[in-house]
Every structure is written in structure tokens, then in C-alpha cells.
Coordinates of C-alpha atoms in Angstrom, one line a residue:
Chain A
X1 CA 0.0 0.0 0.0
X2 CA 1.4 3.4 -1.2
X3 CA 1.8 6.2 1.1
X4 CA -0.4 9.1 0.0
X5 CA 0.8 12.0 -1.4
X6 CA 1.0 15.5 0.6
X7 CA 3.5 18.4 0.0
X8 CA 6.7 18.3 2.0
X9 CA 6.2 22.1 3.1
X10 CA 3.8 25.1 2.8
X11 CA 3.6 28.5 4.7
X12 CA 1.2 31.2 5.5
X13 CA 1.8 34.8 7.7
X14 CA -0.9 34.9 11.0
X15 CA -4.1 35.5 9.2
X16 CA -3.8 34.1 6.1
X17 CA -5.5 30.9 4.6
X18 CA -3.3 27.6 3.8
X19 CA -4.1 24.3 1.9
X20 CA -2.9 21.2 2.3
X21 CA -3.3 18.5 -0.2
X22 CA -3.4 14.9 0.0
X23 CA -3.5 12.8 -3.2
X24 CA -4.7 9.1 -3.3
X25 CA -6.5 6.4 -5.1
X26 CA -9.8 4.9 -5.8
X27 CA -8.5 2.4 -3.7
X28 CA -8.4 4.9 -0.6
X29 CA -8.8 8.6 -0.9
X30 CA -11.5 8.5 -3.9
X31 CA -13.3 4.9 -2.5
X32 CA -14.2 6.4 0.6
X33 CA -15.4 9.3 2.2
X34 CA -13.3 8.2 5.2
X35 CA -9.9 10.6 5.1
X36 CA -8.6 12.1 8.4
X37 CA -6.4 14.9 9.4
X38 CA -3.5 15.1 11.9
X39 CA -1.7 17.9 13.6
X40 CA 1.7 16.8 15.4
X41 CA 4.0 19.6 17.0
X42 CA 7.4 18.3 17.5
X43 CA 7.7 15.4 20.2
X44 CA 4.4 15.3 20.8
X45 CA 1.6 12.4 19.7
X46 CA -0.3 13.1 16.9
X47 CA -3.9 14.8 17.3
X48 CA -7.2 14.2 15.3
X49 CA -8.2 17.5 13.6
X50 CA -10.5 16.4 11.1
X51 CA -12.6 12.9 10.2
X52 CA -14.9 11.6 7.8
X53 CA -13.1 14.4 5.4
X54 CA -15.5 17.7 6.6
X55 CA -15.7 16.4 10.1
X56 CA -14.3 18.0 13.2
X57 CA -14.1 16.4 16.8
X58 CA -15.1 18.4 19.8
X59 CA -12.4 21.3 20.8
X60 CA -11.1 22.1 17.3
X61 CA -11.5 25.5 15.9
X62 CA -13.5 25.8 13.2
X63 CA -10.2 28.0 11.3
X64 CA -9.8 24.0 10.3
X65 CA -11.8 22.8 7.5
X66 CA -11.7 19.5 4.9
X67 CA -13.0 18.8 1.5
X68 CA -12.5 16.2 -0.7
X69 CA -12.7 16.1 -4.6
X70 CA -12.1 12.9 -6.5
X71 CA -8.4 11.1 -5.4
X72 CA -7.3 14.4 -3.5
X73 CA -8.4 15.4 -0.4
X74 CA -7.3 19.3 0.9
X75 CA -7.0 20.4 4.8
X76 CA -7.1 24.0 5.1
X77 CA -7.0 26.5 7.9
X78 CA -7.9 29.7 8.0
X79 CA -6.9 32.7 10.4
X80 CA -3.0 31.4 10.9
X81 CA -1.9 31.1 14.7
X82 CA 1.7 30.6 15.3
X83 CA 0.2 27.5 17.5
X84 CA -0.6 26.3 13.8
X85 CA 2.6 25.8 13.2
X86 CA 3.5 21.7 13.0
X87 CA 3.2 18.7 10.7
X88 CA -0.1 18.0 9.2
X89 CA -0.5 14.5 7.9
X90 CA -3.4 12.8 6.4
X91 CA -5.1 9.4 6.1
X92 CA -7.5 7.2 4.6
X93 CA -9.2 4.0 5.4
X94 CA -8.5 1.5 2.3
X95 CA -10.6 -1.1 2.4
X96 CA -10.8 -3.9 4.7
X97 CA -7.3 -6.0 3.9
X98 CA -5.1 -2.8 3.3
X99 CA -7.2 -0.9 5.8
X100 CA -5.1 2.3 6.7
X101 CA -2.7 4.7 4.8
X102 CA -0.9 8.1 6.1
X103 CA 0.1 10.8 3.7
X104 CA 4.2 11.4 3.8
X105 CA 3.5 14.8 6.0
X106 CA 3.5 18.3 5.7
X107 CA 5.2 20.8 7.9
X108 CA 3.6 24.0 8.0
X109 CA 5.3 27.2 8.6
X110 CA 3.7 29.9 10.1
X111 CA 5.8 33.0 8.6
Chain B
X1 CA -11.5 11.1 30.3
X2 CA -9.9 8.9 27.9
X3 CA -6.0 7.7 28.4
X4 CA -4.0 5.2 26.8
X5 CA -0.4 5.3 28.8
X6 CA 2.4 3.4 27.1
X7 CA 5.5 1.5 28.8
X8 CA 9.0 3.4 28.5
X9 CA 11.5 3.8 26.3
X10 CA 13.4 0.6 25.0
X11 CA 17.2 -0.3 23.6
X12 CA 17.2 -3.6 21.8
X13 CA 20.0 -5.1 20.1
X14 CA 19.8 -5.8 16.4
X15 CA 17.9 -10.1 16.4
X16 CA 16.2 -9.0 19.7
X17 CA 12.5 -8.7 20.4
X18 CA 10.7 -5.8 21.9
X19 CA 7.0 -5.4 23.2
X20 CA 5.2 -2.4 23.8
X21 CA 2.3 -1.9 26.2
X22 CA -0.5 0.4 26.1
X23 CA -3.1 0.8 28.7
X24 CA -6.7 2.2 28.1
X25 CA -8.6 3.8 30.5
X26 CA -11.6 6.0 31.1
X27 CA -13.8 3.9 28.1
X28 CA -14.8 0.5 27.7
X29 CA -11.7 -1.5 26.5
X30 CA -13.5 -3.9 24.1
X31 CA -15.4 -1.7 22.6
X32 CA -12.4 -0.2 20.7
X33 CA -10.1 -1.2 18.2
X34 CA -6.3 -0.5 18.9
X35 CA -3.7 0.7 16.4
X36 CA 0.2 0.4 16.3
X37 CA 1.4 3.4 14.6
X38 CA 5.2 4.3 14.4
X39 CA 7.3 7.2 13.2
X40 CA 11.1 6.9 12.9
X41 CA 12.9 9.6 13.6
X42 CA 12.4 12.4 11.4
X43 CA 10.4 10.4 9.3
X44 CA 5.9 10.1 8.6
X45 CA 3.5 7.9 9.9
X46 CA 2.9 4.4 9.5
X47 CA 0.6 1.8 9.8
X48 CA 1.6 -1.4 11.3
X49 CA -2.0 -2.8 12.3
X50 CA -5.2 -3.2 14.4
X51 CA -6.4 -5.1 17.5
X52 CA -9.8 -5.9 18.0
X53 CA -9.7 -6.2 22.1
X54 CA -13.0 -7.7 22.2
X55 CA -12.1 -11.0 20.0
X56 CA -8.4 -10.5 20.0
X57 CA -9.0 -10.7 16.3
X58 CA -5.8 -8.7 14.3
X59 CA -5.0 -7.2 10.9
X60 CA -1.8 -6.1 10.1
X61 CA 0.1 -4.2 7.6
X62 CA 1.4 -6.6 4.8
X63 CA 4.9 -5.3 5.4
X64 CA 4.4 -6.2 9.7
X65 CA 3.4 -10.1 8.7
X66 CA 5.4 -12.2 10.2
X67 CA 7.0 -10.3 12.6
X68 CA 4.5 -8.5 14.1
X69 CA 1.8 -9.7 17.0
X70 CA -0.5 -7.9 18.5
X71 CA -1.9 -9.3 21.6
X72 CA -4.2 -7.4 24.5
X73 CA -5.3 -8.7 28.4
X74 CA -9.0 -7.3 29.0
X75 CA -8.3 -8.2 32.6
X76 CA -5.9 -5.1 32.7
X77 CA -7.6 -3.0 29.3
X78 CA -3.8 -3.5 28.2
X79 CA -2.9 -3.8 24.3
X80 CA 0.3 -5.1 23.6
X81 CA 2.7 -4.9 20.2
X82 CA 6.0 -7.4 19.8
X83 CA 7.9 -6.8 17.4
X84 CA 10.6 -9.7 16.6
X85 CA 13.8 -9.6 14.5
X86 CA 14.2 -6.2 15.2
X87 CA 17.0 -4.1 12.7
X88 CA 18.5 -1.0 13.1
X89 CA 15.9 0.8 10.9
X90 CA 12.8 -0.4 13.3
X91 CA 14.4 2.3 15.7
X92 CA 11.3 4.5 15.9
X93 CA 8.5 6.0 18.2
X94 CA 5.7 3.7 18.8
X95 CA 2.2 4.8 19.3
X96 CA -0.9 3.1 20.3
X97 CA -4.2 5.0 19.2
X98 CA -7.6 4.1 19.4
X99 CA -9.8 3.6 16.1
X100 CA -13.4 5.9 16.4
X101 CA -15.5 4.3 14.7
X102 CA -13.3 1.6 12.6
X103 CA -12.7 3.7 9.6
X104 CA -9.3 4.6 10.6
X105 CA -10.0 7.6 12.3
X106 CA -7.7 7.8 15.2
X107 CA -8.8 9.9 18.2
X108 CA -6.8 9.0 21.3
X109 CA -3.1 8.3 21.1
X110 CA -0.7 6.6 23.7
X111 CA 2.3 9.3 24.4
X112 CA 4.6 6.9 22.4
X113 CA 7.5 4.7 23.3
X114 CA 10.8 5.0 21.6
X115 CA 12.5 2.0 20.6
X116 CA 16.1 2.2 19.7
X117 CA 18.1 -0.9 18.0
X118 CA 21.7 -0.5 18.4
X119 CA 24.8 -2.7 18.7

């Protein structure tokens, strides 16, 4: 099972609007309306931003949004905080033998 | 409120065997699956495979067959992850995490133990 495919990097100043995409398969991304966000700040354990692609779980800010179109799926967040700043990854289920996939990351730069 | 609290850091030397605990509290153990995430260092996420902690039923990663088990004790609402023939390149940070709703949507994580395999 390939790793999907994010950007290595992207920036934004405080107050500005980023996107983040995440590129997949029909096998993953495009089967199934089942991709997840990530935010992890440096030694820290990752944290659930965003499920079910649009979804977000109790205490996150609405600044973080998903969508999905097709194989990609896009995590963006609006109204930049330095706090923002960390690595974003994303996954998808695929399917009951291959079952789970992460993205490659993105570390995002608050400038 | 939810916790899963993982055992401490590890050294293994490269042919050895490590296993990783992860206890769950605040929810209903069984009702949950378990994941085994890990993250070398400076590296992504990646999947190594689920639990079920009700059956003890598993599903790995095709690249973890073989050398992978994933084990839990509901007595304790401890998950467990063994990784054998461990190589220099299985040095990482292992997480547990606990699947939502079974879609792979992660919403508790273990703190993470770090495993280093070194001669």
C-alpha cells in the first residue's frame, strides 16, 4: 500500500488561509469518504483534527476545514496562529485488507 | 477522560525482540479497536496494524506479517505490540491509538515509546 501524497512544506503569515493536499487512489482517498487529518507539533503524539473528510471532533477551531474532490483530499485552515505551526498528515481508510494509509506529511510554517 | 499510557522507552540489540504496552482507561476497552502506529525519527506515519480487544482478532500491515503480533489482556484493558527480529531501521516512536468508529480515524493516542536498536 502506497503512502499518499502530501506536500513536503507550505507557509502562510498569521491570518492568512493555507491548503494542504493529499493525493490518493480509488483504492483509498476516492473509494471512501473516510480521510482524516492530523496535527503533530514536535515530540508530541499526533492529534485528530478532522474525520470523515469535513468532520471536526469536539475542541477544534473551526479555522480547520476538509473537502474532498475525487483522489485528493485538501486540509485547510484559515486565520493562521503561530500555535498552527506543526506537521499535518493525512489518512484514509482502504478497504478492509489494506485498511489504513498516512500521507508522507506536511510541515507548516507559520511565517 | 480517555488515556491510553504506554511502557517506557526501549534499547534492543539488532535479532532481539521488543514489546510495547498500552493501557486504556476511562472507556470500555473492548469496545475499541487498537492501532500500532510508528514514526522513525524524522520520518511520517505508518501503519503497522489493528487489534480488535473484544475478540483478539488482528489485521496487520502486509509489510508487519510475520513479525508483528499484536496481543491485549482485557483483565488489565492493556494492548500489547511485539515486534521480533528487530533491525536498526525499526528504531522509531511507537504509538498506540484508538480507532473511532473503525474507519481509521484515530482519536486517542498513547504518548509513544521510543525503541532504539543498536549494537
Amino acid at each position: 500500500q502506497s503512502a499518499l501524497t502530501q506536500p513536503p512544506s507550505a507557509s502562510g503569515s498569521p491570518g492568512q488561509s493555507v491548503t494542504i493536499s493529499c493525493t490518493g487512489t480509488s483504492s483509498d482517498v476516492g473509494g471512501y469518504n473516510y480521510v482524516s487529518w492530523y496535527q503533530q507539533h514536535p515530540g508530541k503524539a499526533p492529534k485528530l483534527m478532522i474525520y470523515e473528510v469535513t468532520k471536526r471532533p469536539s475542541g477544534v477551531p473551526d479555522r480547520f476545514s476538509g473537502s474532498k474532490s475525487g483522489n485528493t483530499a485538501s486540509l485547510t485552515v484559515s486565520g493562521l496562529q503561530a500555535d498552527d505551526e506543526a506537521d499535518y498528515y493525512c489518512s484514509s481508510y482502504a478497504g478492509s485488507n489494506n485498511f489504513g494509509v498516512f500521507g508522507g506529511g506536511t510541515k507548516l510554517t507559520v511565517l | 477522560q480517555v488515556q491510553l499510557v504506554q511502557s517506557g522507552a526501549e534499547v534492543k540489540r539488532p535479532g532481539a525482540s521488543v514489546k510495547v504496552s498500552c493501557k486504556a482507561s476511562g472507556y470500555t476497552f473492548i469496545a475499541y479497536y487498537i492501532h500500532w502506529v510508528r514514526q522513525a525519527p524524522g520520518q511520517g506515519l505508518e501503519w503497522m496494524g489493528w487489534i480488535n480487544p473484544n475478540s483478539g482478532g488482528t489485521n496487520y500491515a502486509q509489510k508487519f506479517q510475520g513479525w508483528v503480533i499484536m496481543t491485549r489482556d482485557t483483565s488489565i484493558s492493556t494492548a500489547y505490540m511485539e515486534l521480533s527480529r528487530l533491525r536498526s531501521d525499526d528504531t522509531a516512536v511507537y504509538y498506540c491509538a484508538r480507532d473511532r468508529e473503525m474507519i481509521f480515524d484515530l482519536d486517542y493516542w498513547g504518548q509513544g515509546t521510543l525503541v532504539t536498536v543498536s549494537s
